[in-house]
Amino acid sequence: MQRWISVIVVLMLIILVIGLMMPAVEQSREAARRSTSKNNLKQLGLAVANYHDSHKCLPPGGVIREDNVAMHGWFSMILPYLDQSDDYSRINFSEPWDRDGNRAIYEKSRPVFIIPGNFSRFTSQGYGLTNYLGNPNLLYRNSNVTFEQMSNGTSHTWLAGEVAGNFQPWGYP
């Protein structure tokens, strides 16, 4: 009987320790997720800044033809500045992003476009998703905004941020 009481006490202590550790583990996971997401946003910001240095403007939020066919989005334009030059060179920019010739590129899920811990990586059609959204006042249809046009300056203007839901394919303009 004495032995069973000792075993029960030890098991209760183990359960108590595990219960006390769970919030700390969850906090460390959330801190790691935030840190990785901040790093992703920093990489996107640097890629857009390098795009601006090369092209003297920000990438357009989406290239839309006059007949309203959606061609390519800003994520596609910054691929070379994210060390994705091979895929960028394989994109046929004269065809829409979701046509068969471009499909293999846009079916890839790219870690820099995904918030860590989010398990949704693909659309039902198989396209890679993004969990980030560009500022629609800077990255809009057929735009060519420059840093000089930002009335609050680059330090006080957000470029991209996390999206809580309704994730879109990263190639969608």
mmCIF file of C-alpha atoms in Angstrom:
data_model
loop_
_atom_site.group_PDB
_atom_site.id
_atom_site.type_symbol
_atom_site.label_atom_id
_atom_site.label_comp_id
_atom_site.label_asym_id
_atom_site.label_seq_id
_atom_site.Cartn_x
_atom_site.Cartn_y
_atom_site.Cartn_z
ATOM 1 C CA MET A 1 0.000 0.000 0.000
ATOM 2 C CA GLN A 2 2.815 2.380 0.956
ATOM 3 C CA ARG A 3 4.482 1.617 -2.376
ATOM 4 C CA TRP A 4 1.354 2.522 -4.373
ATOM 5 C CA ILE A 5 1.050 5.828 -2.579
ATOM 6 C CA SER A 6 4.669 6.641 -3.457
ATOM 7 C CA VAL A 7 4.072 5.753 -7.123
ATOM 8 C CA ILE A 8 0.929 7.905 -7.261
ATOM 9 C CA VAL A 9 2.761 10.857 -5.651
ATOM 10 C CA VAL A 10 5.639 10.550 -8.149
ATOM 11 C CA LEU A 11 3.193 10.364 -11.084
ATOM 12 C CA MET A 12 1.311 13.405 -9.800
ATOM 13 C CA LEU A 13 4.583 15.355 -9.545
ATOM 14 C CA ILE A 14 5.535 14.386 -13.088
ATOM 15 C CA ILE A 15 2.117 15.504 -14.371
ATOM 16 C CA LEU A 16 2.439 18.759 -12.447
ATOM 17 C CA VAL A 17 5.898 19.471 -13.933
ATOM 18 C CA ILE A 18 4.665 18.724 -17.443
ATOM 19 C CA GLY A 19 1.638 20.962 -16.881
ATOM 20 C CA LEU A 20 3.858 23.799 -15.713
ATOM 21 C CA MET A 21 6.230 23.417 -18.668
ATOM 22 C CA MET A 22 3.579 23.455 -21.417
ATOM 23 C CA PRO A 23 2.981 27.231 -21.405
ATOM 24 C CA ALA A 24 6.741 27.858 -21.559
ATOM 25 C CA VAL A 25 7.078 25.514 -24.530
ATOM 26 C CA GLU A 26 4.177 27.222 -26.291
ATOM 27 C CA GLN A 27 5.672 30.667 -25.623
ATOM 28 C CA SER A 28 9.013 29.613 -27.073
ATOM 29 C CA ARG A 29 7.276 28.233 -30.192
ATOM 30 C CA GLU A 30 5.394 31.491 -30.657
ATOM 31 C CA ALA A 31 8.596 33.511 -30.196
ATOM 32 C CA ALA A 32 10.342 31.357 -32.818
ATOM 33 C CA ARG A 33 7.396 31.788 -35.210
ATOM 34 C CA ARG A 34 7.451 35.576 -34.768
ATOM 35 C CA SER A 35 11.202 35.696 -35.265
ATOM 36 C CA THR A 36 11.051 33.650 -38.477
ATOM 37 C CA SER A 37 8.133 35.690 -39.798
ATOM 38 C CA LYS A 38 10.017 38.932 -39.086
ATOM 39 C CA ASN A 39 12.994 37.496 -40.950
ATOM 40 C CA ASN A 40 10.732 36.604 -43.922
ATOM 41 C CA LEU A 41 9.360 40.152 -43.973
ATOM 42 C CA LYS A 42 12.887 41.543 -43.791
ATOM 43 C CA GLN A 43 13.905 39.388 -46.771
ATOM 44 C CA LEU A 44 10.864 40.590 -48.722
ATOM 45 C CA GLY A 45 11.702 44.204 -47.850
ATOM 46 C CA LEU A 46 15.324 43.813 -48.934
ATOM 47 C CA ALA A 47 14.240 42.125 -52.163
ATOM 48 C CA VAL A 48 11.846 44.994 -52.948
ATOM 49 C CA ALA A 49 14.552 47.556 -52.117
ATOM 50 C CA ASN A 50 16.978 45.777 -54.452
ATOM 51 C CA TYR A 51 14.276 45.664 -57.130
ATOM 52 C CA HIS A 52 13.849 49.424 -56.654
ATOM 53 C CA ASP A 53 17.609 49.954 -57.002
ATOM 54 C CA SER A 54 17.609 48.040 -60.299
ATOM 55 C CA HIS A 55 14.365 49.344 -61.812
ATOM 56 C CA LYS A 56 14.047 52.777 -60.124
ATOM 57 C CA CYS A 57 10.542 51.873 -58.887
ATOM 58 C CA LEU A 58 8.754 49.300 -56.749
ATOM 59 C CA PRO A 59 7.406 46.204 -58.484
ATOM 60 C CA PRO A 60 3.805 46.516 -59.597
ATOM 61 C CA GLY A 61 1.357 44.811 -57.258
ATOM 62 C CA GLY A 62 0.038 43.022 -60.305
ATOM 63 C CA VAL A 63 0.529 43.259 -64.024
ATOM 64 C CA ILE A 64 -2.929 43.278 -65.578
ATOM 65 C CA ARG A 65 -3.391 43.510 -69.344
ATOM 66 C CA GLU A 66 -5.835 45.965 -70.906
ATOM 67 C CA ASP A 67 -8.282 43.087 -71.467
ATOM 68 C CA ASN A 68 -8.214 42.480 -67.644
ATOM 69 C CA VAL A 69 -6.156 39.282 -67.839
ATOM 70 C CA ALA A 70 -4.077 38.917 -64.671
ATOM 71 C CA MET A 71 -0.483 38.285 -65.732
ATOM 72 C CA HIS A 72 1.950 38.290 -62.764
ATOM 73 C CA GLY A 73 2.207 39.647 -59.226
ATOM 74 C CA TRP A 74 4.912 41.421 -57.251
ATOM 75 C CA PHE A 75 6.173 38.217 -55.632
ATOM 76 C CA SER A 76 7.130 36.988 -59.114
ATOM 77 C CA MET A 77 9.020 40.198 -59.834
ATOM 78 C CA ILE A 78 11.230 39.927 -56.747
ATOM 79 C CA LEU A 79 12.216 36.250 -57.147
ATOM 80 C CA PRO A 80 15.725 37.091 -58.443
ATOM 81 C CA TYR A 81 16.333 39.172 -55.324
ATOM 82 C CA LEU A 82 15.364 36.206 -53.121
ATOM 83 C CA ASP A 83 17.976 33.911 -54.707
ATOM 84 C CA GLN A 84 15.303 32.335 -56.910
ATOM 85 C CA SER A 85 16.801 33.404 -60.257
ATOM 86 C CA ASP A 86 16.470 29.945 -61.805
ATOM 87 C CA ASP A 87 12.707 29.888 -61.364
ATOM 88 C CA TYR A 88 12.416 33.547 -62.359
ATOM 89 C CA SER A 89 14.204 32.843 -65.654
ATOM 90 C CA ARG A 90 11.773 29.968 -66.354
ATOM 91 C CA ILE A 91 8.672 32.197 -66.003
ATOM 92 C CA ASN A 92 7.061 33.126 -69.307
ATOM 93 C CA PHE A 93 5.988 36.709 -68.571
ATOM 94 C CA SER A 94 4.052 36.938 -71.852
ATOM 95 C CA GLU A 95 1.640 34.288 -70.511
ATOM 96 C CA PRO A 96 -0.583 34.596 -67.409
ATOM 97 C CA TRP A 97 0.807 33.160 -64.201
ATOM 98 C CA ASP A 98 -1.702 30.287 -64.022
ATOM 99 C CA ARG A 99 -1.212 28.919 -67.557
ATOM 100 C CA ASP A 100 0.311 25.484 -68.109
ATOM 101 C CA GLY A 101 3.729 26.842 -69.118
ATOM 102 C CA ASN A 102 4.115 28.643 -65.776
ATOM 103 C CA ARG A 103 2.254 26.147 -63.599
ATOM 104 C CA ALA A 104 5.319 24.208 -62.359
ATOM 105 C CA ILE A 105 6.902 27.379 -60.959
ATOM 106 C CA TYR A 106 3.777 28.603 -59.178
ATOM 107 C CA GLU A 107 3.000 25.175 -57.729
ATOM 108 C CA LYS A 108 6.048 25.486 -55.487
ATOM 109 C CA SER A 109 5.554 26.543 -51.907
ATOM 110 C CA ARG A 110 8.315 28.974 -50.963
ATOM 111 C CA PRO A 111 9.222 29.178 -47.254
ATOM 112 C CA VAL A 112 9.852 32.937 -47.429
ATOM 113 C CA PHE A 113 6.181 33.443 -48.408
ATOM 114 C CA ILE A 114 4.799 31.292 -45.561
ATOM 115 C CA ILE A 115 4.334 32.119 -41.878
ATOM 116 C CA PRO A 116 5.957 29.312 -39.863
ATOM 117 C CA GLY A 117 3.439 27.079 -38.157
ATOM 118 C CA ASN A 118 0.827 27.631 -40.855
ATOM 119 C CA PHE A 119 0.084 24.267 -42.403
ATOM 120 C CA SER A 120 -1.828 25.634 -45.411
ATOM 121 C CA ARG A 121 0.772 25.721 -48.151
ATOM 122 C CA PHE A 122 -1.252 25.061 -51.313
ATOM 123 C CA THR A 123 -4.562 26.047 -52.878
ATOM 124 C CA SER A 124 -7.091 23.390 -53.876
ATOM 125 C CA GLN A 125 -5.728 23.769 -57.437
ATOM 126 C CA GLY A 126 -2.179 23.042 -56.203
ATOM 127 C CA TYR A 127 -0.659 26.544 -56.319
ATOM 128 C CA GLY A 128 1.724 27.627 -53.558
ATOM 129 C CA LEU A 129 0.199 30.063 -51.065
ATOM 130 C CA THR A 130 1.492 33.193 -49.410
ATOM 131 C CA ASN A 131 0.626 34.356 -45.906
ATOM 132 C CA TYR A 132 1.802 37.913 -46.602
ATOM 133 C CA LEU A 133 0.124 40.859 -48.290
ATOM 134 C CA GLY A 134 1.723 43.890 -49.894
ATOM 135 C CA ASN A 135 0.608 47.428 -49.080
ATOM 136 C CA PRO A 136 -2.149 48.139 -51.650
ATOM 137 C CA ASN A 137 -1.212 51.841 -51.665
ATOM 138 C CA LEU A 138 2.264 50.965 -52.959
ATOM 139 C CA LEU A 139 1.858 47.682 -54.794
ATOM 140 C CA TYR A 140 -1.226 48.018 -56.951
ATOM 141 C CA ARG A 141 -2.338 47.262 -60.497
ATOM 142 C CA ASN A 142 0.335 48.192 -63.077
ATOM 143 C CA SER A 143 1.988 50.602 -60.626
ATOM 144 C CA ASN A 144 5.512 52.003 -60.640
ATOM 145 C CA VAL A 145 5.764 53.813 -57.296
ATOM 146 C CA THR A 146 9.158 55.171 -56.252
ATOM 147 C CA PHE A 147 10.590 55.689 -52.783
ATOM 148 C CA GLU A 148 10.468 59.441 -53.391
ATOM 149 C CA GLN A 149 6.674 59.268 -53.793
ATOM 150 C CA MET A 150 6.210 57.914 -50.256
ATOM 151 C CA SER A 151 4.961 60.974 -48.385
ATOM 152 C CA ASN A 152 5.887 59.517 -44.963
ATOM 153 C CA GLY A 153 9.243 58.200 -46.171
ATOM 154 C CA THR A 154 10.373 54.604 -46.293
ATOM 155 C CA SER A 155 10.880 54.388 -42.519
ATOM 156 C CA HIS A 156 7.241 55.152 -41.777
ATOM 157 C CA THR A 157 5.527 53.203 -44.562
ATOM 158 C CA TRP A 158 4.682 49.522 -44.299
ATOM 159 C CA LEU A 159 5.506 47.375 -47.299
ATOM 160 C CA ALA A 160 4.091 43.963 -46.386
ATOM 161 C CA GLY A 161 2.476 42.229 -43.456
ATOM 162 C CA GLU A 162 0.999 38.967 -42.264
ATOM 163 C CA VAL A 163 -2.475 37.945 -43.377
ATOM 164 C CA ALA A 164 -4.716 36.181 -40.846
ATOM 165 C CA GLY A 165 -6.734 34.224 -43.411
ATOM 166 C CA ASN A 166 -8.031 34.087 -46.979
ATOM 167 C CA PHE A 167 -4.547 33.201 -48.254
ATOM 168 C CA GLN A 168 -3.883 33.713 -51.964
ATOM 169 C CA PRO A 169 -1.494 31.957 -54.354
ATOM 170 C CA TRP A 170 1.834 33.790 -54.292
ATOM 171 C CA GLY A 171 1.766 34.152 -58.072
ATOM 172 C CA TYR A 172 -1.660 35.773 -58.180
ATOM 173 C CA PRO A 173 -1.487 39.451 -59.161
#
